[in-house]
């Protein structure tokens, strides 16, 4: 038992680093994922993850696999796409999903072309699937920093974000904070996707953001508990995925996301709020 | 306390007027019903008063402090009823102007919320999520939020549509109470009986004002017939209106 579940983390520093990285990702990303889900933007996270690619790829093209240029490039590209799509949605008749789809397709095509201009298969693999077992100090500090910024910003924006999701018309009638808080929120999505990109790669960056959040929907009744449950699910998936990866010699990033997927499937079947079993085989009803 | 002055107001969409050259005053503490056929611009007028849309021309004039003390209940509130939030929390949002982004709820605030829920007959619903409410209960909850907002000007867009007679009577009592407290109430209504019973002032709208004044003098058969003659469709080739702007 010890050898399977605890030993790897005691013995190897890279396993400890990977675990810390997964915890940091979950703490910041999962609450963001909860709001993405509640605002019916679940798929947007996936689209945004692709939007980061051309920026990160440009950084890679100019400087190779270096933390700072790829981070700055990814953040810049992500912000550019998120803000343009958000602004187009606010000020034209196009809905956010449509305008986002347009912009992310453009940036995905651009990203693939840039990556193909230079690059070995190993590097490409790393860009696509991340390198959670090779997180160095600067990368860990970056992840922790992004998580800190995210948690502070969410604390500040909690009320307008909730109200803008549940009753946007009312928020407009009492406050002008709707549009700015939405834009800041999109910024948080980008930051967390860049964090996810370093650990899990561009294809799975949304994994620890969306899967725990969606699974939490079956267990929580209000936004606060949803966020807390999602963080817990994320950390548990990170740990279980690393254990799986170490013992079965599976790739670590996909293992983590797969474990989050298992949590989701279990929640889908047994979750007390709208899961399959409680919905279709309900317990005996009450008198009133 | 001041009045709302509507000065040559035109509101609309894509340059087509939905409310056309409206002039008038809503006195402080008035209880005004806005009536008229579908497409007459009633909801548009309320949006204009609430500041949710800006005028194509003309203006809605009110004091700055009044502009910040408006409570507006839209016809079909854009509420996402699947959102996981409790009745208590949603009603508490009526306190936004006091609490802002970060302010906490004081004991008095909590008491005000409890009292508002009691006034609309939703005591015991505090911890329910909004997705479990019926249509009438949802409307009662929105009225509780209006109560908590403690506004001087209250705009109601078809507040009694699709709710049962008991709920309608209860909510109408609340509206009367607001008026007794010297608040200004402007309500879009379809039921002429309700208007005649409860609203001393009426505006009969068919894009333009057909009549505005004491309800008895506004809701005459001739006026109602004139309102029904309004054409509903916008004309895409209509010329530019040259009436004095």
Short mmCIF file of C-alpha atoms in Angstrom, two decimals:
data_model
loop_
_atom_site.label_atom_id
_atom_site.label_comp_id
_atom_site.label_asym_id
_atom_site.label_seq_id
_atom_site.Cartn_x
_atom_site.Cartn_y
_atom_site.Cartn_z
CA UNK A 1 0.00 0.00 0.00
CA UNK A 2 2.69 2.46 1.09
CA UNK A 3 4.72 1.73 -2.03
CA UNK A 4 1.76 2.44 -4.27
CA UNK A 5 0.17 5.48 -2.65
CA UNK A 6 2.81 7.32 -0.61
CA UNK A 7 6.21 5.96 -1.49
CA UNK A 8 6.57 7.62 -4.89
CA UNK A 9 6.01 11.06 -3.39
CA UNK A 10 8.47 10.46 -0.55
CA UNK A 11 11.10 9.04 -2.82
CA UNK A 12 10.99 11.33 -5.85
CA UNK A 13 11.07 15.11 -5.91
CA UNK A 14 9.51 15.30 -9.37
CA UNK A 15 6.42 13.50 -8.03
CA UNK A 16 6.11 16.00 -5.18
CA UNK A 17 6.48 18.89 -7.60
CA UNK A 18 3.85 17.40 -9.89
CA UNK A 19 1.46 17.02 -6.93
CA UNK A 20 2.02 20.63 -5.83
CA UNK A 21 1.43 21.73 -9.42
CA UNK A 22 -1.84 19.78 -9.61
CA UNK A 23 -2.99 21.24 -6.28
CA UNK A 24 -2.21 24.78 -7.46
CA UNK A 25 -4.02 24.20 -10.75
CA UNK A 26 -7.08 22.83 -8.95
CA UNK A 27 -7.27 25.63 -6.38
CA UNK A 28 -7.43 28.32 -9.05
CA UNK A 29 -8.85 26.53 -12.06
CA UNK A 30 -11.72 24.57 -10.54
CA UNK A 31 -13.65 27.61 -9.20
CA UNK A 32 -13.15 29.32 -12.57
CA UNK A 33 -14.52 26.16 -14.16
CA UNK A 34 -17.58 26.30 -11.90
CA UNK A 35 -18.40 29.78 -13.16
CA UNK A 36 -17.72 28.78 -16.78
CA UNK A 37 -20.18 25.92 -16.34
CA UNK A 38 -22.85 28.03 -14.63
CA UNK A 39 -22.55 30.67 -17.34
CA UNK A 40 -23.03 27.97 -19.96
CA UNK A 41 -19.53 28.53 -21.26
CA UNK A 42 -18.14 25.03 -20.62
CA UNK A 43 -17.08 24.54 -24.19
CA UNK A 44 -15.62 28.00 -24.28
CA UNK A 45 -12.79 26.86 -22.01
CA UNK A 46 -11.81 24.28 -24.59
CA UNK A 47 -11.95 26.83 -27.38
CA UNK A 48 -9.86 29.26 -25.35
CA UNK A 49 -7.23 26.62 -24.69
CA UNK A 50 -6.67 26.41 -28.42
CA UNK A 51 -6.60 30.19 -28.67
CA UNK A 52 -3.49 30.22 -26.46
CA UNK A 53 -1.57 28.09 -28.92
CA UNK A 54 -0.36 30.67 -31.47
CA UNK A 55 1.08 32.91 -28.75
CA UNK A 56 2.85 30.07 -26.99
CA UNK A 57 4.00 28.77 -30.36
CA UNK A 58 5.40 32.15 -31.34
CA UNK A 59 7.34 32.24 -28.06
CA UNK A 60 8.60 28.76 -28.80
CA UNK A 61 9.56 29.65 -32.36
CA UNK A 62 11.66 32.59 -31.20
CA UNK A 63 13.16 31.23 -27.98
CA UNK A 64 12.64 27.46 -27.93
CA UNK A 65 11.04 25.71 -24.95
CA UNK A 66 11.42 28.59 -22.49
CA UNK A 67 9.00 29.44 -19.72
CA UNK A 68 8.76 33.20 -19.99
CA UNK A 69 8.31 33.71 -23.76
CA UNK A 70 5.79 30.87 -24.06
CA UNK A 71 3.85 32.16 -21.04
CA UNK A 72 3.82 35.76 -22.21
CA UNK A 73 2.90 34.71 -25.74
CA UNK A 74 0.12 32.41 -24.51
CA UNK A 75 -1.34 35.03 -22.20
CA UNK A 76 -1.19 37.68 -24.92
CA UNK A 77 -2.89 35.49 -27.52
CA UNK A 78 -5.49 34.24 -25.02
CA UNK A 79 -6.31 37.76 -23.82
CA UNK A 80 -6.51 39.05 -27.37
CA UNK A 81 -8.99 36.34 -28.38
CA UNK A 82 -11.02 36.46 -25.15
CA UNK A 83 -11.30 40.24 -25.11
CA UNK A 84 -12.06 40.59 -28.80
CA UNK A 85 -14.67 37.83 -28.63
CA UNK A 86 -16.15 39.32 -25.45
CA UNK A 87 -16.28 42.82 -26.90
CA UNK A 88 -17.77 41.60 -30.17
CA UNK A 89 -20.47 39.79 -28.15
CA UNK A 90 -21.22 42.83 -25.97
CA UNK A 91 -21.37 45.38 -28.77
CA UNK A 92 -22.66 43.53 -31.84
CA UNK A 93 -25.54 41.15 -32.36
CA UNK A 94 -23.21 38.15 -32.45
CA UNK A 95 -23.43 35.87 -29.39
CA UNK A 96 -20.28 35.09 -27.47
CA UNK A 97 -20.03 31.45 -28.58
CA UNK A 98 -20.23 32.38 -32.25
CA UNK A 99 -17.67 35.18 -32.09
CA UNK A 100 -15.37 33.01 -29.97
CA UNK A 101 -15.60 30.11 -32.39
CA UNK A 102 -14.51 32.43 -35.19
CA UNK A 103 -11.51 33.77 -33.30
CA UNK A 104 -10.33 30.47 -31.86
CA UNK A 105 -10.42 28.77 -35.24
CA UNK A 106 -8.26 31.55 -36.64
CA UNK A 107 -5.75 31.24 -33.81
CA UNK A 108 -5.70 27.42 -33.87
CA UNK A 109 -4.85 27.43 -37.56
CA UNK A 110 -2.21 30.07 -36.96
CA UNK A 111 -0.76 28.15 -34.01
CA UNK A 112 -0.39 24.90 -35.91
CA UNK A 113 1.35 26.68 -38.76
CA UNK A 114 3.78 28.42 -36.41
CA UNK A 115 4.61 25.19 -34.54
CA UNK A 116 5.23 23.40 -37.84
CA UNK A 117 7.80 26.05 -38.83
CA UNK A 118 10.24 24.69 -36.25
CA UNK A 119 10.14 21.84 -33.86
CA UNK A 120 10.93 18.25 -33.21
CA UNK A 121 8.28 15.70 -32.36
CA UNK A 122 9.37 15.67 -28.72
CA UNK A 123 8.79 19.40 -28.42
CA UNK A 124 5.48 19.13 -30.21
CA UNK A 125 4.41 16.36 -27.82
CA UNK A 126 5.32 18.60 -24.91
CA UNK A 127 3.33 21.54 -26.29
CA UNK A 128 0.30 19.34 -26.87
CA UNK A 129 0.35 17.23 -23.69
CA UNK A 130 2.39 19.24 -21.20
CA UNK A 131 5.06 18.08 -18.83
CA UNK A 132 3.61 17.77 -15.36
CA UNK A 133 6.54 15.57 -14.26
CA UNK A 134 9.08 18.20 -15.30
CA UNK A 135 7.83 21.25 -13.44
CA UNK A 136 10.82 23.35 -12.39
CA UNK A 137 10.87 26.04 -9.72
CA UNK A 138 9.98 29.00 -11.96
CA UNK A 139 7.06 27.08 -13.45
CA UNK A 140 5.74 26.09 -10.01
CA UNK A 141 6.04 29.69 -8.82
CA UNK A 142 4.16 30.79 -11.94
CA UNK A 143 1.37 28.29 -11.28
CA UNK A 144 1.12 29.32 -7.61
CA UNK A 145 1.15 32.99 -8.59
CA UNK A 146 -1.67 32.51 -11.09
CA UNK A 147 -3.68 30.65 -8.47
CA UNK A 148 -3.16 33.45 -5.95
CA UNK A 149 -4.25 36.12 -8.43
CA UNK A 150 -7.25 34.01 -9.39
CA UNK A 151 -8.46 33.44 -5.83
CA UNK A 152 -8.11 37.12 -4.90
CA UNK A 153 -9.88 38.25 -8.08
CA UNK A 154 -12.69 35.74 -7.60
CA UNK A 155 -13.19 36.93 -4.02
CA UNK A 156 -13.52 40.49 -5.30
CA UNK A 157 -15.79 39.63 -8.22
CA UNK A 158 -17.89 36.93 -6.59
CA UNK A 159 -21.08 38.94 -6.27
CA UNK A 160 -21.24 40.47 -9.76
CA UNK A 161 -20.25 37.15 -11.31
CA UNK A 162 -23.06 35.32 -9.51
CA UNK A 163 -25.60 38.03 -10.25
CA UNK A 164 -24.50 38.40 -13.87
CA UNK A 165 -25.07 34.67 -14.27
CA UNK A 166 -28.41 34.38 -12.52
CA UNK A 167 -30.11 37.69 -13.41
CA UNK A 168 -28.04 39.89 -15.76
CA UNK A 169 -30.92 42.31 -16.35
CA UNK A 170 -31.15 43.09 -12.64
CA UNK A 171 -27.40 43.60 -12.35
CA UNK A 172 -27.55 46.10 -15.23
CA UNK A 173 -30.35 47.95 -13.44
CA UNK A 174 -28.38 48.43 -10.21
CA UNK A 175 -24.75 48.52 -11.27
CA UNK A 176 -22.34 48.92 -14.12
CA UNK A 177 -20.04 46.20 -12.84
CA UNK A 178 -21.41 43.50 -15.16
CA UNK A 179 -19.26 44.15 -18.22
CA UNK A 180 -15.95 44.83 -16.42
CA UNK A 181 -16.31 41.81 -14.16
CA UNK A 182 -17.08 39.65 -17.18
CA UNK A 183 -13.91 40.85 -18.89
CA UNK A 184 -11.79 40.27 -15.78
CA UNK A 185 -13.31 36.81 -15.53
CA UNK A 186 -12.29 36.05 -19.13
CA UNK A 187 -8.81 37.17 -18.14
CA UNK A 188 -8.83 34.67 -15.27
CA UNK A 189 -9.86 31.94 -17.70
CA UNK A 190 -6.86 32.77 -19.88
CA UNK A 191 -4.42 32.86 -16.95
CA UNK A 192 -5.60 29.49 -15.68
CA UNK A 193 -5.46 27.98 -19.13
CA UNK A 194 -1.87 29.13 -19.49
CA UNK A 195 -1.14 27.50 -16.12
CA UNK A 196 -2.89 24.35 -17.31
CA UNK A 197 -0.96 24.56 -20.57
CA UNK A 198 2.39 24.27 -18.77
CA UNK A 199 1.35 21.20 -16.81
CA UNK A 200 -1.11 19.44 -19.08
CA UNK A 201 -0.47 20.84 -22.55
CA UNK A 202 -2.78 22.70 -24.87
CA UNK A 203 -5.05 19.74 -25.57
CA UNK A 204 -5.79 18.91 -21.93
CA UNK A 205 -5.31 22.32 -20.27
CA UNK A 206 -9.03 22.55 -19.56
CA UNK A 207 -9.11 19.07 -17.98
CA UNK A 208 -8.57 20.09 -14.37
CA UNK A 209 -10.70 23.19 -14.91
CA UNK A 210 -13.90 21.74 -16.32
CA UNK A 211 -14.19 18.08 -15.29
CA UNK A 212 -14.10 18.67 -11.50
CA UNK A 213 -16.49 21.61 -11.88
CA UNK A 214 -18.98 19.63 -13.94
CA UNK A 215 -18.76 16.68 -11.55
CA UNK A 216 -19.36 19.01 -8.59
CA UNK A 217 -22.70 20.10 -10.10
CA UNK A 218 -24.11 16.73 -9.02
CA UNK A 219 -23.10 17.24 -5.39
CA UNK A 220 -23.53 20.90 -4.47
CA UNK A 221 -26.54 23.16 -4.02
CA UNK A 222 -24.97 26.61 -4.08
CA UNK A 223 -22.04 28.27 -5.81
CA UNK A 224 -19.76 28.31 -2.79
CA UNK A 225 -20.09 24.61 -2.08
CA UNK A 226 -19.77 23.84 -5.82
CA UNK A 227 -16.44 25.66 -5.90
CA UNK A 228 -15.18 23.89 -2.76
CA UNK A 229 -16.24 20.46 -4.03
CA UNK A 230 -14.67 21.12 -7.43
CA UNK A 231 -11.35 22.05 -5.81
CA UNK A 232 -11.47 18.84 -3.77
CA UNK A 233 -12.25 16.76 -6.86
CA UNK A 234 -9.41 18.44 -8.76
CA UNK A 235 -6.82 17.75 -6.07
CA UNK A 236 -8.02 14.15 -5.67
CA UNK A 237 -7.84 13.61 -9.44
CA UNK A 238 -4.34 15.08 -9.53
CA UNK A 239 -3.16 12.74 -6.78
CA UNK A 240 -4.91 9.66 -8.17
CA UNK A 241 -3.67 10.42 -11.68
CA UNK A 242 -0.06 10.69 -10.51
CA UNK A 243 -0.34 7.43 -8.57
CA UNK A 244 -1.80 5.74 -11.63
CA UNK A 245 0.86 7.21 -13.88
CA UNK A 246 3.71 6.14 -11.57
CA UNK A 247 2.52 2.58 -11.01
CA UNK A 248 1.18 1.80 -14.48
CA UNK A 249 3.72 3.89 -16.36
CA UNK A 250 1.01 5.81 -18.17
CA UNK A 251 1.57 9.41 -19.36
CA UNK A 252 0.97 11.62 -16.34
CA UNK A 253 -1.08 14.50 -17.78
CA UNK A 254 -3.66 12.29 -19.49
CA UNK A 255 -3.77 10.07 -16.37
CA UNK A 256 -4.75 13.05 -14.23
CA UNK A 257 -7.45 14.13 -16.65
CA UNK A 258 -8.68 10.54 -16.94
CA UNK A 259 -9.04 10.32 -13.16
CA UNK A 260 -11.06 13.56 -13.22
CA UNK A 261 -13.16 11.86 -15.87
CA UNK A 262 -13.75 8.90 -13.56
CA UNK A 263 -14.90 11.29 -10.81
CA UNK A 264 -17.29 12.83 -13.32
CA UNK A 265 -18.72 9.48 -14.44
CA UNK A 266 -19.27 8.33 -10.85
CA UNK A 267 -20.97 11.65 -10.07
CA UNK A 268 -23.11 11.34 -13.16
CA UNK A 269 -24.46 8.01 -11.93
CA UNK A 270 -24.65 8.51 -8.16
CA UNK A 271 -24.63 12.30 -7.58
CA UNK A 272 -27.50 13.26 -5.25
CA UNK A 273 -28.50 16.35 -7.28
CA UNK A 274 -29.69 15.13 -10.63
CA UNK A 275 -27.53 12.02 -10.94
CA UNK A 276 -28.97 9.09 -12.87
CA UNK A 277 -29.72 6.84 -9.89
CA UNK A 278 -31.47 9.44 -7.68
CA UNK A 279 -33.41 10.70 -10.70
CA UNK A 280 -34.66 7.43 -12.11
CA UNK A 281 -34.69 5.22 -9.00
CA UNK A 282 -35.73 7.79 -6.41
CA UNK A 283 -36.00 6.97 -2.71
CA UNK A 284 -39.53 6.88 -1.30
CA UNK A 285 -41.19 10.28 -1.33
CA UNK A 286 -42.18 12.33 1.69
CA UNK A 287 -45.63 13.31 2.94
CA UNK A 288 -45.25 17.01 2.13
CA UNK B 1 -38.79 63.86 -3.75
CA UNK B 2 -39.20 65.01 -7.29
CA UNK B 3 -41.11 64.29 -10.43
CA UNK B 4 -40.10 62.53 -13.60
CA UNK B 5 -40.39 64.72 -16.67
CA UNK B 6 -40.63 63.11 -20.10
CA UNK B 7 -39.66 65.61 -22.76
CA UNK B 8 -40.45 64.83 -26.40
CA UNK B 9 -39.20 61.30 -25.86
CA UNK B 10 -38.71 58.90 -28.77
CA UNK B 11 -37.52 55.38 -27.97
CA UNK B 12 -37.07 52.60 -30.45
CA UNK B 13 -35.03 49.99 -32.21
CA UNK B 14 -33.00 50.41 -35.41
CA UNK B 15 -34.25 53.99 -35.76
CA UNK B 16 -37.89 52.82 -35.79
CA UNK B 17 -39.86 54.56 -33.06
CA UNK B 18 -41.64 52.31 -30.53
CA UNK B 19 -42.51 55.28 -28.35
CA UNK B 20 -42.98 58.39 -30.47
CA UNK B 21 -42.71 62.01 -29.26
CA UNK B 22 -44.02 61.43 -25.77
CA UNK B 23 -44.41 64.37 -23.41
CA UNK B 24 -45.57 64.30 -19.83
CA UNK B 25 -44.88 64.32 -16.14
CA UNK B 26 -45.09 61.61 -13.54
CA UNK B 27 -45.70 63.32 -10.21
CA UNK B 28 -43.92 62.10 -7.12
CA UNK B 29 -46.05 59.54 -5.31
CA UNK B 30 -48.21 58.94 -8.39
CA UNK B 31 -49.68 55.57 -9.22
CA UNK B 32 -49.68 55.39 -13.00
CA UNK B 33 -50.92 52.53 -15.16
CA UNK B 34 -49.54 52.24 -18.69
CA UNK B 35 -52.05 50.52 -20.97
CA UNK B 36 -52.32 49.91 -24.68
CA UNK B 37 -52.36 47.19 -27.32
CA UNK B 38 -49.46 44.82 -27.98
CA UNK B 39 -46.57 46.60 -29.65
CA UNK B 40 -47.68 49.97 -28.31
CA UNK B 41 -44.30 50.66 -26.73
CA UNK B 42 -45.29 50.07 -23.10
CA UNK B 43 -42.31 47.87 -22.19
CA UNK B 44 -40.03 50.12 -24.23
CA UNK B 45 -41.21 53.12 -22.23
CA UNK B 46 -40.43 51.35 -18.95
CA UNK B 47 -36.97 50.39 -20.21
CA UNK B 48 -36.44 54.00 -21.16
CA UNK B 49 -37.54 55.20 -17.71
CA UNK B 50 -35.26 52.62 -16.08
CA UNK B 51 -32.36 53.82 -18.20
CA UNK B 52 -31.91 50.38 -19.75
CA UNK B 53 -32.10 51.88 -23.27
CA UNK B 54 -31.13 55.35 -24.36
CA UNK B 55 -33.55 57.58 -26.25
CA UNK B 56 -33.39 58.09 -30.02
CA UNK B 57 -34.32 61.68 -29.23
CA UNK B 58 -35.77 63.66 -26.35
CA UNK B 59 -35.07 62.94 -22.72
CA UNK B 60 -36.25 61.50 -19.43
CA UNK B 61 -35.46 64.01 -16.74
CA UNK B 62 -35.22 63.16 -13.08
CA UNK B 63 -32.91 64.07 -10.25
CA UNK B 64 -29.65 62.20 -9.94
CA UNK B 65 -30.59 60.68 -6.65
CA UNK B 66 -33.87 59.44 -8.13
CA UNK B 67 -32.06 57.82 -11.01
CA UNK B 68 -30.20 55.74 -8.46
CA UNK B 69 -33.35 54.80 -6.60
CA UNK B 70 -35.28 52.99 -9.33
CA UNK B 71 -36.52 49.44 -8.93
CA UNK B 72 -37.44 47.81 -12.23
CA UNK B 73 -39.23 44.51 -12.66
CA UNK B 74 -38.99 43.46 -16.32
CA UNK B 75 -41.76 41.57 -18.05
CA UNK B 76 -39.85 38.34 -18.43
CA UNK B 77 -36.95 38.63 -16.02
CA UNK B 78 -33.88 37.07 -17.59
CA UNK B 79 -33.51 34.80 -14.59
CA UNK B 80 -31.61 31.57 -15.09
CA UNK B 81 -33.77 29.34 -12.94
CA UNK B 82 -31.30 26.46 -13.07
CA UNK B 83 -28.68 28.57 -11.29
CA UNK B 84 -27.87 27.18 -7.85
CA UNK B 85 -28.85 30.08 -5.60
CA UNK B 86 -31.28 30.25 -2.69
CA UNK B 87 -34.36 32.43 -2.38
CA UNK B 88 -32.76 34.30 0.52
CA UNK B 89 -29.63 35.13 -1.48
CA UNK B 90 -31.58 36.28 -4.51
CA UNK B 91 -33.78 38.58 -2.42
CA UNK B 92 -30.65 39.84 -0.64
CA UNK B 93 -29.41 41.12 -4.01
CA UNK B 94 -32.03 43.84 -3.70
CA UNK B 95 -29.63 45.40 -1.18
CA UNK B 96 -26.93 45.80 -3.85
CA UNK B 97 -26.90 49.59 -3.75
CA UNK B 98 -26.15 49.50 -0.02
CA UNK B 99 -23.79 46.54 0.13
CA UNK B 100 -22.08 46.98 -3.25
CA UNK B 101 -19.46 44.42 -4.13
CA UNK B 102 -18.17 43.56 -0.70
CA UNK B 103 -20.44 44.88 2.05
CA UNK B 104 -21.81 42.27 4.39
CA UNK B 105 -25.41 41.91 5.54
CA UNK B 106 -26.14 43.52 8.88
CA UNK B 107 -28.64 42.12 11.33
CA UNK B 108 -31.09 44.79 10.18
CA UNK B 109 -30.57 43.73 6.55
CA UNK B 110 -31.33 40.12 7.39
CA UNK B 111 -34.43 41.23 9.24
CA UNK B 112 -35.53 43.32 6.24
CA UNK B 113 -35.14 40.29 3.98
CA UNK B 114 -37.11 38.09 6.36
CA UNK B 115 -39.84 40.72 6.56
CA UNK B 116 -39.98 41.08 2.78
CA UNK B 117 -40.34 37.32 2.40
CA UNK B 118 -43.07 37.33 5.04
CA UNK B 119 -44.87 40.18 3.25
CA UNK B 120 -45.08 38.14 0.03
CA UNK B 121 -45.99 34.94 1.88
CA UNK B 122 -42.72 33.10 1.29
CA UNK B 123 -41.66 32.56 4.90
CA UNK B 124 -40.01 29.16 5.10
CA UNK B 125 -38.69 29.34 1.53
CA UNK B 126 -35.38 30.98 2.49
CA UNK B 127 -33.15 27.97 1.86
CA UNK B 128 -34.98 26.70 -1.24
CA UNK B 129 -33.14 27.04 -4.51
CA UNK B 130 -34.94 29.18 -7.07
CA UNK B 131 -35.33 26.27 -9.48
CA UNK B 132 -37.85 24.66 -7.12
CA UNK B 133 -40.28 27.61 -7.16
CA UNK B 134 -43.51 27.74 -9.14
CA UNK B 135 -44.19 30.66 -11.49
CA UNK B 136 -46.31 32.49 -8.91
CA UNK B 137 -43.78 31.89 -6.14
CA UNK B 138 -41.01 33.22 -8.39
CA UNK B 139 -43.02 36.41 -8.95
CA UNK B 140 -43.61 36.71 -5.18
CA UNK B 141 -39.87 36.34 -4.67
CA UNK B 142 -39.15 39.11 -7.20
CA UNK B 143 -41.61 41.36 -5.36
CA UNK B 144 -39.75 40.59 -2.13
CA UNK B 145 -36.57 41.76 -3.84
CA UNK B 146 -38.36 44.96 -4.92
CA UNK B 147 -39.43 45.47 -1.29
CA UNK B 148 -35.84 45.10 -0.14
CA UNK B 149 -34.67 47.56 -2.80
CA UNK B 150 -36.63 50.26 -0.99
CA UNK B 151 -36.83 52.37 -4.16
CA UNK B 152 -38.63 55.66 -4.67
CA UNK B 153 -39.63 54.91 -8.25
CA UNK B 154 -40.91 51.40 -8.94
CA UNK B 155 -41.40 50.22 -12.53
CA UNK B 156 -43.46 47.05 -13.03
CA UNK B 157 -43.83 45.46 -16.47
CA UNK B 158 -46.93 43.24 -16.53
CA UNK B 159 -46.39 42.09 -12.95
CA UNK B 160 -49.62 40.12 -12.67
CA UNK B 161 -49.50 38.11 -15.90
CA UNK B 162 -49.91 34.33 -15.55
CA UNK B 163 -50.36 34.26 -11.79
CA UNK B 164 -53.43 33.16 -9.81
CA UNK B 165 -56.05 35.53 -8.40
CA UNK B 166 -54.88 35.16 -4.79
CA UNK B 167 -51.25 35.97 -5.64
CA UNK B 168 -52.40 38.84 -7.83
CA UNK B 169 -54.50 40.31 -5.01
CA UNK B 170 -51.64 39.92 -2.51
CA UNK B 171 -49.14 41.61 -4.80
CA UNK B 172 -51.59 44.38 -5.65
CA UNK B 173 -51.90 45.06 -1.91
CA UNK B 174 -48.14 45.47 -1.80
CA UNK B 175 -48.28 47.94 -4.68
CA UNK B 176 -50.96 49.91 -2.82
CA UNK B 177 -48.79 49.90 0.28
CA UNK B 178 -45.86 51.31 -1.71
CA UNK B 179 -48.08 54.06 -2.97
CA UNK B 180 -49.29 54.82 0.56
CA UNK B 181 -45.62 55.22 1.49
CA UNK B 182 -45.38 58.00 -1.13
CA UNK B 183 -43.39 55.90 -3.59
CA UNK B 184 -44.04 56.41 -7.30
CA UNK B 185 -45.35 53.34 -9.09
CA UNK B 186 -45.53 52.95 -12.88
CA UNK B 187 -47.02 49.64 -14.01
CA UNK B 188 -47.77 48.17 -17.42
CA UNK B 189 -51.09 46.36 -17.08
CA UNK B 190 -53.53 44.55 -19.33
CA UNK B 191 -56.42 43.98 -16.95
CA UNK B 192 -58.59 47.11 -17.15
CA UNK B 193 -60.45 46.10 -13.98
CA UNK B 194 -57.20 46.22 -11.99
CA UNK B 195 -56.36 49.57 -13.54
CA UNK B 196 -59.75 51.09 -12.71
CA UNK B 197 -59.66 49.71 -9.16
CA UNK B 198 -56.15 50.55 -8.12
CA UNK B 199 -54.59 53.14 -10.42
CA UNK B 200 -55.89 56.72 -10.28
CA UNK B 201 -53.72 57.80 -13.25
CA UNK B 202 -53.39 56.12 -16.65
CA UNK B 203 -51.40 56.56 -19.81
CA UNK B 204 -52.98 55.00 -22.90
CA UNK B 205 -50.12 54.38 -25.28
CA UNK B 206 -50.15 53.43 -28.95
CA UNK B 207 -46.62 54.54 -29.72
CA UNK B 208 -47.91 58.05 -29.21
CA UNK B 209 -49.89 58.96 -26.13
CA UNK B 210 -53.59 58.60 -26.97
CA UNK B 211 -54.51 59.97 -23.57
CA UNK B 212 -52.82 60.64 -20.24
CA UNK B 213 -54.62 61.66 -17.08
CA UNK B 214 -57.22 60.45 -14.58
CA UNK B 215 -58.06 56.83 -15.35
CA UNK B 216 -61.82 57.50 -15.86
CA UNK B 217 -61.08 60.05 -18.55
CA UNK B 218 -58.40 57.97 -20.27
CA UNK B 219 -60.11 54.60 -20.52
CA UNK B 220 -63.09 55.72 -22.58
CA UNK B 221 -64.44 53.55 -25.42
CA UNK B 222 -63.39 56.18 -28.01
CA UNK B 223 -59.80 56.29 -26.73
CA UNK B 224 -59.49 52.51 -26.56
CA UNK B 225 -60.78 52.24 -30.12
CA UNK B 226 -58.25 54.83 -31.29
CA UNK B 227 -55.45 52.88 -29.62
CA UNK B 228 -56.47 49.65 -31.34
CA UNK B 229 -56.21 51.35 -34.75
CA UNK B 230 -52.45 51.70 -34.36
CA UNK B 231 -50.52 49.76 -37.01
CA UNK B 232 -48.09 47.34 -35.46
CA UNK B 233 -45.53 46.75 -38.18
CA UNK B 234 -42.53 48.99 -38.68
CA UNK B 235 -42.20 50.36 -42.19
CA UNK B 236 -38.67 49.79 -43.47
CA UNK B 237 -39.12 52.53 -46.04
CA UNK B 238 -40.59 55.10 -43.71
CA UNK B 239 -39.12 58.54 -44.17
CA UNK B 240 -37.21 60.42 -41.51
CA UNK B 241 -39.52 61.93 -38.91
CA UNK B 242 -39.33 65.73 -39.10
CA UNK B 243 -41.51 66.55 -36.14
CA UNK B 244 -39.74 69.09 -33.92
CA UNK B 245 -37.02 67.28 -32.07
#
